[in-house]
């Protein structure tokens, strides 16, 4: 596919779309279990609260992968790292498919979470391969693929489980990861490492970046709260839809994932606006939408149509803010994009793991209204953090190509 030197003129549309698909397919592995939580609870004879913790286990595995594997993207040639990680993911998915009890299943999906961070190696790679004037658009497109994978994972999982049983979903996913590993091994270009640091020094440098970059700290906080909202919604939604007044099965519950695909469309628009220097405006608007989404969702506890509207607004807001966050941090240090991704995404998924666990507990004790209260509180806190961070926000770098286009 050519060397890194050839990519300064830009990246081919074909490769961008392949990377978007790869991000979506690898990230989808984290979410196949979500619409099946009530089914898995029955299969392994555990309570809804215990079954809900499977989401937290997967996300904690992902956090470990973000902390320990993603920084290697700045240290080693990324093509081999990506294809090798996908092979391990395939093996873990196969174990999950054959798991005889909850303990084995939980261990397998923890490994799936750990190795599925390949998506967060691909995203900064797309930034490296793209020209400056197109970087926000390219990252937005790749992130659209990631979000589509996350959202359609629930739909595919629900439909497959309804037709073939829940284990079939994990078999299919394992085969898909094997195939994707082979395709990416051939298609991705070789990109030289961005640093000569040792692995230990590389990990320490992540903490240094956090200490020295106020923009990074701000975006980490916003990311944690944003994904906290997202995770709280999707963890509790399967329980709401499986019980009264809906009583939906796996197939219908999975279809609700399609309501959030509108957020993927927002990703490319957010990327283009970020290229033009409007990242602060995107952040403000999307945080306000995030708050509004919870008012819609709590009103939808007895109405599927209102729920769908709330899901669409929340996913649009979460994805738009996520793209704004990533555009801001990638502009900080081009040589440290994998490490910047590590810092941001560790915070992002820690927020998701915390709020998914809280949502499981709150749903068991207070139902859907309690979960919506949790999400609304997180969204309001995001607005407070953003409003109080004027000094840090003023330091967000604007791409040089955006100067002529900015207001």
Tab-separated table of C-alpha atoms in Angstrom:
chain	number	residue	atom	x	y	z
A	1	UNK	CA	0.000	0.000	0.000
A	2	UNK	CA	3.020	2.292	0.107
A	3	UNK	CA	5.090	3.954	2.792
A	4	UNK	CA	4.269	6.627	5.282
A	5	UNK	CA	6.068	9.223	3.125
A	6	UNK	CA	3.443	8.798	0.452
A	7	UNK	CA	0.625	9.587	2.813
A	8	UNK	CA	1.462	13.278	3.359
A	9	UNK	CA	-0.672	14.115	0.323
A	10	UNK	CA	-3.608	12.405	2.023
A	11	UNK	CA	-5.226	9.031	2.431
A	12	UNK	CA	-7.320	7.167	-0.119
A	13	UNK	CA	-11.069	7.033	0.387
A	14	UNK	CA	-10.929	3.267	0.043
A	15	UNK	CA	-8.494	2.904	2.918
A	16	UNK	CA	-10.472	5.336	5.073
A	17	UNK	CA	-13.606	3.235	4.585
A	18	UNK	CA	-11.723	0.006	5.353
A	19	UNK	CA	-10.357	1.518	8.559
A	20	UNK	CA	-13.841	2.740	9.481
A	21	UNK	CA	-15.220	-0.775	8.959
A	22	UNK	CA	-12.369	-2.305	10.976
A	23	UNK	CA	-13.003	0.090	13.862
A	24	UNK	CA	-16.700	-0.710	13.826
A	25	UNK	CA	-16.219	-4.463	13.642
A	26	UNK	CA	-13.656	-4.567	16.458
A	27	UNK	CA	-15.588	-2.196	18.736
A	28	UNK	CA	-18.780	-4.192	18.118
A	29	UNK	CA	-17.274	-7.069	20.081
A	30	UNK	CA	-17.716	-5.026	23.264
A	31	UNK	CA	-21.469	-4.757	22.808
A	32	UNK	CA	-22.808	-8.080	21.565
A	33	UNK	CA	-23.732	-9.032	25.126
A	34	UNK	CA	-25.651	-5.841	25.975
A	35	UNK	CA	-29.069	-6.616	24.433
A	36	UNK	CA	-28.740	-10.204	25.700
A	37	UNK	CA	-28.171	-9.432	29.383
A	38	UNK	CA	-31.549	-10.817	30.425
A	39	UNK	CA	-30.931	-13.947	28.282
A	40	UNK	CA	-27.412	-14.417	29.704
A	41	UNK	CA	-28.766	-13.979	33.219
A	42	UNK	CA	-31.202	-16.837	32.644
A	43	UNK	CA	-28.625	-18.998	30.856
A	44	UNK	CA	-26.124	-18.711	33.721
A	45	UNK	CA	-28.787	-18.535	36.472
A	46	UNK	CA	-27.790	-15.131	37.864
A	47	UNK	CA	-29.720	-11.957	38.736
A	48	UNK	CA	-30.217	-8.971	36.439
A	49	UNK	CA	-27.801	-6.934	38.544
A	50	UNK	CA	-25.086	-9.585	38.210
A	51	UNK	CA	-25.694	-9.986	34.479
A	52	UNK	CA	-25.448	-6.216	34.049
A	53	UNK	CA	-21.924	-6.307	35.495
A	54	UNK	CA	-20.780	-8.211	32.388
A	55	UNK	CA	-20.783	-4.851	30.612
A	56	UNK	CA	-18.562	-3.383	33.315
A	57	UNK	CA	-16.151	-6.340	33.074
A	58	UNK	CA	-15.795	-5.866	29.314
A	59	UNK	CA	-15.193	-2.140	29.689
A	60	UNK	CA	-12.616	-2.644	32.450
A	61	UNK	CA	-10.785	-5.056	30.147
A	62	UNK	CA	-10.895	-2.346	27.509
A	63	UNK	CA	-9.442	0.198	29.953
A	64	UNK	CA	-6.510	-2.134	30.685
A	65	UNK	CA	-5.935	-2.549	26.960
A	66	UNK	CA	-6.055	1.211	26.473
A	67	UNK	CA	-3.512	1.761	29.230
A	68	UNK	CA	-1.082	-1.005	28.248
A	69	UNK	CA	-1.565	-1.772	24.537
A	70	UNK	CA	-2.577	1.451	22.772
A	71	UNK	CA	0.612	3.374	23.700
A	72	UNK	CA	2.584	0.691	21.838
A	73	UNK	CA	1.118	2.249	18.687
A	74	UNK	CA	3.691	5.049	19.078
A	75	UNK	CA	6.479	2.534	19.791
A	76	UNK	CA	6.009	-0.284	17.270
A	77	UNK	CA	4.918	-0.760	13.681
A	78	UNK	CA	1.122	-0.632	13.909
A	79	UNK	CA	0.078	-3.029	11.155
A	80	UNK	CA	1.414	-6.089	12.958
A	81	UNK	CA	0.066	-4.862	16.294
A	82	UNK	CA	-3.422	-4.501	14.799
A	83	UNK	CA	-3.537	-7.862	13.031
A	84	UNK	CA	-2.058	-9.738	16.012
A	85	UNK	CA	-4.537	-8.193	18.442
A	86	UNK	CA	-7.428	-9.277	16.236
A	87	UNK	CA	-6.218	-12.892	16.331
A	88	UNK	CA	-6.288	-12.865	20.144
A	89	UNK	CA	-9.765	-11.308	20.038
A	90	UNK	CA	-10.950	-14.144	17.799
A	91	UNK	CA	-9.665	-16.751	20.244
A	92	UNK	CA	-11.344	-15.056	23.213
A	93	UNK	CA	-14.659	-14.805	21.341
A	94	UNK	CA	-14.477	-18.539	20.629
A	95	UNK	CA	-14.011	-19.233	24.345
A	96	UNK	CA	-16.998	-17.005	25.156
A	97	UNK	CA	-19.119	-18.940	22.665
A	98	UNK	CA	-18.282	-22.233	24.386
A	99	UNK	CA	-18.344	-20.941	27.998
A	100	UNK	CA	-19.956	-23.470	30.379
A	101	UNK	CA	-20.552	-20.951	33.172
A	102	UNK	CA	-20.543	-17.256	33.998
A	103	UNK	CA	-16.953	-17.254	35.289
A	104	UNK	CA	-15.482	-18.530	32.016
A	105	UNK	CA	-17.711	-16.221	29.978
A	106	UNK	CA	-16.719	-13.197	32.066
A	107	UNK	CA	-12.995	-14.008	31.739
A	108	UNK	CA	-13.333	-14.432	27.974
A	109	UNK	CA	-15.135	-11.142	27.423
A	110	UNK	CA	-12.581	-9.372	29.632
A	111	UNK	CA	-9.916	-10.517	27.134
A	112	UNK	CA	-12.191	-9.462	24.273
A	113	UNK	CA	-12.389	-6.025	25.870
A	114	UNK	CA	-8.625	-5.853	26.334
A	115	UNK	CA	-7.763	-6.697	22.718
A	116	UNK	CA	-10.621	-4.812	21.071
A	117	UNK	CA	-8.659	-1.622	21.749
A	118	UNK	CA	-7.358	-2.206	18.227
A	119	UNK	CA	-10.025	0.345	17.244
A	120	UNK	CA	-8.136	2.957	19.268
A	121	UNK	CA	-4.912	2.068	17.468
A	122	UNK	CA	-6.614	2.481	14.096
A	123	UNK	CA	-8.140	5.902	14.902
A	124	UNK	CA	-4.801	7.667	15.587
A	125	UNK	CA	-3.280	5.774	12.642
A	126	UNK	CA	-5.929	7.345	10.396
A	127	UNK	CA	-4.895	10.728	11.784
A	128	UNK	CA	-1.228	10.022	11.016
A	129	UNK	CA	-1.986	8.909	7.452
A	130	UNK	CA	-4.218	11.886	6.614
A	131	UNK	CA	-3.154	15.325	5.435
A	132	UNK	CA	-3.710	18.227	7.829
A	133	UNK	CA	-6.540	19.798	5.840
A	134	UNK	CA	-8.564	16.547	5.890
A	135	UNK	CA	-7.684	15.188	9.337
A	136	UNK	CA	-10.930	16.073	11.091
A	137	UNK	CA	-12.983	14.681	8.231
A	138	UNK	CA	-10.975	11.449	8.084
A	139	UNK	CA	-11.119	10.918	11.849
A	140	UNK	CA	-14.834	11.715	11.764
A	141	UNK	CA	-15.408	9.119	9.049
A	142	UNK	CA	-13.419	6.461	10.904
A	143	UNK	CA	-15.290	7.316	14.099
A	144	UNK	CA	-18.574	7.033	12.205
A	145	UNK	CA	-17.613	3.469	11.375
A	146	UNK	CA	-16.785	2.835	15.012
A	147	UNK	CA	-20.125	4.174	16.222
A	148	UNK	CA	-22.078	2.288	13.571
A	149	UNK	CA	-20.324	-0.877	14.738
A	150	UNK	CA	-21.183	-0.157	18.360
A	151	UNK	CA	-24.839	0.518	17.596
A	152	UNK	CA	-25.527	-2.146	14.993
A	153	UNK	CA	-23.764	-4.700	17.222
A	154	UNK	CA	-26.829	-4.663	19.443
A	155	UNK	CA	-29.178	-5.121	16.494
A	156	UNK	CA	-27.149	-7.929	14.929
A	157	UNK	CA	-26.702	-9.641	18.285
A	158	UNK	CA	-30.412	-9.526	19.067
A	159	UNK	CA	-31.403	-10.900	15.668
A	160	UNK	CA	-28.766	-13.653	15.659
A	161	UNK	CA	-29.626	-14.699	19.217
A	162	UNK	CA	-33.336	-14.829	18.376
A	163	UNK	CA	-32.669	-17.000	15.314
A	164	UNK	CA	-29.705	-19.166	16.332
A	165	UNK	CA	-29.155	-18.701	20.066
A	166	UNK	CA	-26.775	-16.381	21.901
A	167	UNK	CA	-23.681	-18.575	21.445
A	168	UNK	CA	-23.920	-18.300	17.651
A	169	UNK	CA	-23.243	-14.562	17.854
A	170	UNK	CA	-19.851	-15.112	19.432
A	171	UNK	CA	-18.917	-17.812	16.919
A	172	UNK	CA	-19.735	-15.464	14.038
A	173	UNK	CA	-17.745	-12.669	15.657
A	174	UNK	CA	-14.699	-14.927	16.097
A	175	UNK	CA	-14.703	-15.853	12.408
A	176	UNK	CA	-15.114	-12.189	11.436
A	177	UNK	CA	-12.051	-11.185	13.486
A	178	UNK	CA	-9.931	-13.872	11.814
A	179	UNK	CA	-10.907	-12.569	8.384
A	180	UNK	CA	-10.360	-8.931	9.333
A	181	UNK	CA	-6.892	-9.695	10.687
A	182	UNK	CA	-5.868	-11.117	7.308
A	183	UNK	CA	-7.370	-8.246	5.298
A	184	UNK	CA	-5.751	-5.508	7.380
A	185	UNK	CA	-2.397	-7.271	7.290
A	186	UNK	CA	-2.444	-6.842	3.512
A	187	UNK	CA	-4.133	-3.446	3.206
A	188	UNK	CA	-2.526	-1.233	5.853
A	189	UNK	CA	0.724	0.576	5.038
A	190	UNK	CA	3.783	0.236	7.235
A	191	UNK	CA	4.221	3.341	9.400
A	192	UNK	CA	7.523	3.842	11.266
A	193	UNK	CA	7.309	4.223	15.063
A	194	UNK	CA	6.749	7.803	16.225
A	195	UNK	CA	9.160	7.618	19.168
A	196	UNK	CA	12.314	5.884	20.332
A	197	UNK	CA	11.255	5.776	23.979
A	198	UNK	CA	11.310	2.551	25.964
A	199	UNK	CA	7.949	0.996	26.854
A	200	UNK	CA	8.247	2.080	30.511
A	201	UNK	CA	9.190	5.618	29.508
A	202	UNK	CA	6.324	5.612	27.027
A	203	UNK	CA	3.819	4.774	29.758
A	204	UNK	CA	5.290	7.458	32.030
A	205	UNK	CA	4.998	9.961	29.208
A	206	UNK	CA	1.237	9.405	29.126
A	207	UNK	CA	1.050	10.719	32.689
A	208	UNK	CA	3.341	13.599	31.717
A	209	UNK	CA	0.984	14.563	28.909
A	210	UNK	CA	-1.948	14.543	31.327
A	211	UNK	CA	-0.032	16.734	33.783
A	212	UNK	CA	1.130	19.229	31.158
A	213	UNK	CA	-1.906	19.544	28.890
A	214	UNK	CA	-4.977	21.295	30.379
A	215	UNK	CA	-6.910	20.734	27.147
A	216	UNK	CA	-6.315	16.994	27.482
A	217	UNK	CA	-7.532	16.984	31.095
A	218	UNK	CA	-10.660	18.913	30.132
A	219	UNK	CA	-11.469	16.576	27.271
A	220	UNK	CA	-10.804	13.510	29.449
A	221	UNK	CA	-13.389	14.752	31.961
A	222	UNK	CA	-15.944	15.486	29.249
A	223	UNK	CA	-15.296	12.111	27.624
A	224	UNK	CA	-15.798	10.210	30.886
A	225	UNK	CA	-19.135	11.915	31.528
A	226	UNK	CA	-20.283	11.531	27.925
A	227	UNK	CA	-19.566	7.821	27.723
A	228	UNK	CA	-20.988	7.442	31.206
A	229	UNK	CA	-24.312	8.683	29.836
A	230	UNK	CA	-24.037	6.368	26.836
A	231	UNK	CA	-23.218	3.307	28.951
A	232	UNK	CA	-25.917	3.976	31.532
A	233	UNK	CA	-28.508	4.116	28.759
A	234	UNK	CA	-27.506	0.926	26.982
A	235	UNK	CA	-26.899	-1.110	30.137
A	236	UNK	CA	-30.368	-0.406	31.541
A	237	UNK	CA	-32.288	-0.351	28.264
A	238	UNK	CA	-32.304	-4.136	27.777
A	239	UNK	CA	-33.871	-4.618	31.211
A	240	UNK	CA	-36.500	-1.931	30.562
A	241	UNK	CA	-37.487	-3.378	27.190
A	242	UNK	CA	-37.577	-6.996	28.437
A	243	UNK	CA	-39.977	-6.110	31.267
A	244	UNK	CA	-43.360	-4.384	31.539
A	245	UNK	CA	-44.919	-2.645	29.696
A	246	UNK	CA	-42.861	-3.719	26.652
A	247	UNK	CA	-42.015	-7.436	27.118
A	248	UNK	CA	-39.790	-7.430	24.004
A	249	UNK	CA	-37.568	-10.356	22.972
A	250	UNK	CA	-33.920	-10.289	21.887
A	251	UNK	CA	-34.653	-9.391	18.244
A	252	UNK	CA	-36.775	-6.328	19.046
A	253	UNK	CA	-34.441	-5.144	21.802
A	254	UNK	CA	-31.534	-5.361	19.377
A	255	UNK	CA	-33.371	-3.242	16.799
A	256	UNK	CA	-33.350	-0.294	19.183
A	257	UNK	CA	-29.633	0.032	18.432
A	258	UNK	CA	-30.564	1.395	15.023
A	259	UNK	CA	-32.107	4.459	16.679
A	260	UNK	CA	-28.615	5.663	17.511
A	261	UNK	CA	-27.132	5.372	14.026
A	262	UNK	CA	-28.101	9.011	13.431
A	263	UNK	CA	-25.179	9.840	15.704
A	264	UNK	CA	-22.804	8.339	13.165
A	265	UNK	CA	-24.011	10.849	10.590
A	266	UNK	CA	-23.210	13.620	13.052
A	267	UNK	CA	-19.618	12.393	13.315
A	268	UNK	CA	-18.583	13.423	9.802
A	269	UNK	CA	-20.332	16.799	10.165
A	270	UNK	CA	-18.603	17.367	13.504
A	271	UNK	CA	-15.273	16.470	11.933
A	272	UNK	CA	-15.749	18.995	9.120
A	273	UNK	CA	-16.711	21.741	11.597
A	274	UNK	CA	-13.674	20.890	13.724
A	275	UNK	CA	-11.468	21.288	10.617
A	276	UNK	CA	-12.901	24.819	10.304
A	277	UNK	CA	-12.128	25.721	13.902
A	278	UNK	CA	-15.616	25.332	15.407
A	279	UNK	CA	-14.784	22.677	18.000
A	280	UNK	CA	-15.917	24.832	20.940
A	281	UNK	CA	-19.325	25.430	19.359
A	282	UNK	CA	-19.768	21.703	18.714
A	283	UNK	CA	-18.950	20.969	22.354
A	284	UNK	CA	-21.445	23.482	23.723
A	285	UNK	CA	-24.321	22.395	21.487
A	286	UNK	CA	-23.769	18.677	22.031
A	287	UNK	CA	-23.614	18.982	25.830
A	288	UNK	CA	-26.944	20.831	25.825
A	289	UNK	CA	-28.411	18.086	23.604
A	290	UNK	CA	-27.060	15.462	26.000
A	291	UNK	CA	-29.001	17.036	28.871
A	292	UNK	CA	-32.158	17.283	26.744
A	293	UNK	CA	-31.920	13.611	25.749
A	294	UNK	CA	-32.467	12.440	29.327
A	295	UNK	CA	-35.659	14.471	29.633
A	296	UNK	CA	-36.927	12.667	26.537
A	297	UNK	CA	-35.779	9.261	27.792
A	298	UNK	CA	-37.472	9.527	31.181
A	299	UNK	CA	-40.682	10.518	29.395
A	300	UNK	CA	-40.338	7.408	27.230
A	301	UNK	CA	-40.535	4.830	30.003
A	302	UNK	CA	-43.962	3.753	28.675
A	303	UNK	CA	-43.549	4.692	24.990
A	304	UNK	CA	-41.241	2.998	22.495
A	305	UNK	CA	-41.450	5.930	20.059
A	306	UNK	CA	-40.388	8.464	22.689
A	307	UNK	CA	-37.564	6.145	23.765
A	308	UNK	CA	-36.325	5.933	20.179
A	309	UNK	CA	-36.294	9.737	19.929
A	310	UNK	CA	-34.337	10.005	23.172
A	311	UNK	CA	-31.809	7.385	22.044
A	312	UNK	CA	-31.265	9.238	18.753
A	313	UNK	CA	-30.655	12.569	20.490
A	314	UNK	CA	-28.319	11.076	23.103
A	315	UNK	CA	-26.214	9.198	20.556
A	316	UNK	CA	-26.009	12.228	18.268
A	317	UNK	CA	-24.840	14.391	21.167
A	318	UNK	CA	-22.384	11.812	22.524
A	319	UNK	CA	-20.780	11.195	19.157
A	320	UNK	CA	-20.542	14.877	18.238
A	321	UNK	CA	-18.838	15.687	21.547
A	322	UNK	CA	-16.513	12.692	21.192
A	323	UNK	CA	-15.328	13.916	17.781
A	324	UNK	CA	-14.816	17.427	19.133
A	325	UNK	CA	-12.759	15.988	21.995
A	326	UNK	CA	-10.570	13.897	19.701
A	327	UNK	CA	-9.976	16.725	17.218
A	328	UNK	CA	-8.789	18.895	20.105
A	329	UNK	CA	-6.395	16.366	21.629
A	330	UNK	CA	-4.911	15.204	18.298
A	331	UNK	CA	-3.841	18.783	17.596
A	332	UNK	CA	-1.752	18.904	20.777
A	333	UNK	CA	1.229	16.743	19.746
A	334	UNK	CA	1.323	14.895	16.392
A	335	UNK	CA	4.123	12.592	17.622
A	336	UNK	CA	2.110	11.441	20.644
A	337	UNK	CA	-1.300	10.682	19.191
A	338	UNK	CA	-1.431	7.090	20.457
A	339	UNK	CA	-0.498	8.225	23.959
A	340	UNK	CA	-3.004	11.087	23.843
A	341	UNK	CA	-5.584	8.522	22.745
A	342	UNK	CA	-4.593	6.314	25.685
A	343	UNK	CA	-5.094	9.076	28.246
A	344	UNK	CA	-8.388	10.224	26.773
A	345	UNK	CA	-9.868	6.784	26.151
A	346	UNK	CA	-8.853	5.386	29.559
A	347	UNK	CA	-10.829	8.214	31.137
A	348	UNK	CA	-13.629	7.690	28.602
A	349	UNK	CA	-14.076	3.992	29.348
A	350	UNK	CA	-13.550	4.343	33.099
A	351	UNK	CA	-16.527	6.676	32.988
A	352	UNK	CA	-18.432	4.084	30.974
A	353	UNK	CA	-17.540	1.237	33.337
A	354	UNK	CA	-18.496	3.260	36.423
A	355	UNK	CA	-21.819	4.420	35.036
A	356	UNK	CA	-22.771	1.026	33.598
A	357	UNK	CA	-22.204	-0.514	37.056
A	358	UNK	CA	-24.198	2.276	38.709
A	359	UNK	CA	-26.981	1.857	36.148
A	360	UNK	CA	-27.231	-1.874	36.928
A	361	UNK	CA	-27.518	-1.180	40.659
A	362	UNK	CA	-29.908	1.743	40.263
A	363	UNK	CA	-32.177	-0.096	37.846
A	364	UNK	CA	-32.505	-2.966	40.309
A	365	UNK	CA	-33.430	-0.568	43.131
A	366	UNK	CA	-35.100	2.438	41.484
A	367	UNK	CA	-35.983	1.416	37.946
A	368	UNK	CA	-35.721	3.434	34.748
A	369	UNK	CA	-36.394	6.801	36.404
A	370	UNK	CA	-33.382	6.366	38.697
A	371	UNK	CA	-31.129	5.539	35.729
A	372	UNK	CA	-32.363	8.635	33.865
A	373	UNK	CA	-31.597	10.725	36.953
A	374	UNK	CA	-28.052	9.364	36.939
A	375	UNK	CA	-27.591	10.178	33.255
A	376	UNK	CA	-29.030	13.655	33.590
A	377	UNK	CA	-26.716	14.377	36.529
A	378	UNK	CA	-23.694	13.317	34.446
A	379	UNK	CA	-24.777	15.523	31.535
A	380	UNK	CA	-25.349	18.563	33.783
A	381	UNK	CA	-21.926	17.994	35.372
A	382	UNK	CA	-20.398	17.978	31.863
A	383	UNK	CA	-21.971	21.385	31.195
A	384	UNK	CA	-20.608	22.732	34.492
A	385	UNK	CA	-17.095	21.430	33.711
A	386	UNK	CA	-17.207	22.924	30.217
A	387	UNK	CA	-18.538	26.275	31.474
A	388	UNK	CA	-15.829	26.555	34.149
A	389	UNK	CA	-13.010	25.657	31.733
A	390	UNK	CA	-12.864	28.874	29.712
A	391	UNK	CA	-9.120	29.264	30.155
A	392	UNK	CA	-8.339	25.715	29.073
A	393	UNK	CA	-10.832	25.926	26.208
A	394	UNK	CA	-9.107	29.057	24.911
A	395	UNK	CA	-5.940	27.003	24.461
A	396	UNK	CA	-7.560	24.419	22.147
A	397	UNK	CA	-5.405	24.522	18.995
A	398	UNK	CA	-7.145	25.424	15.760
A	399	UNK	CA	-5.864	23.645	12.637
A	400	UNK	CA	-3.844	26.013	10.473
A	401	UNK	CA	-6.054	25.178	7.508
A	402	UNK	CA	-9.076	26.402	9.467
A	403	UNK	CA	-7.949	29.993	9.897
A	404	UNK	CA	-9.519	31.298	6.736
A	405	UNK	CA	-12.774	29.454	7.385
A	406	UNK	CA	-13.281	30.239	11.066
A	407	UNK	CA	-15.691	32.886	12.286
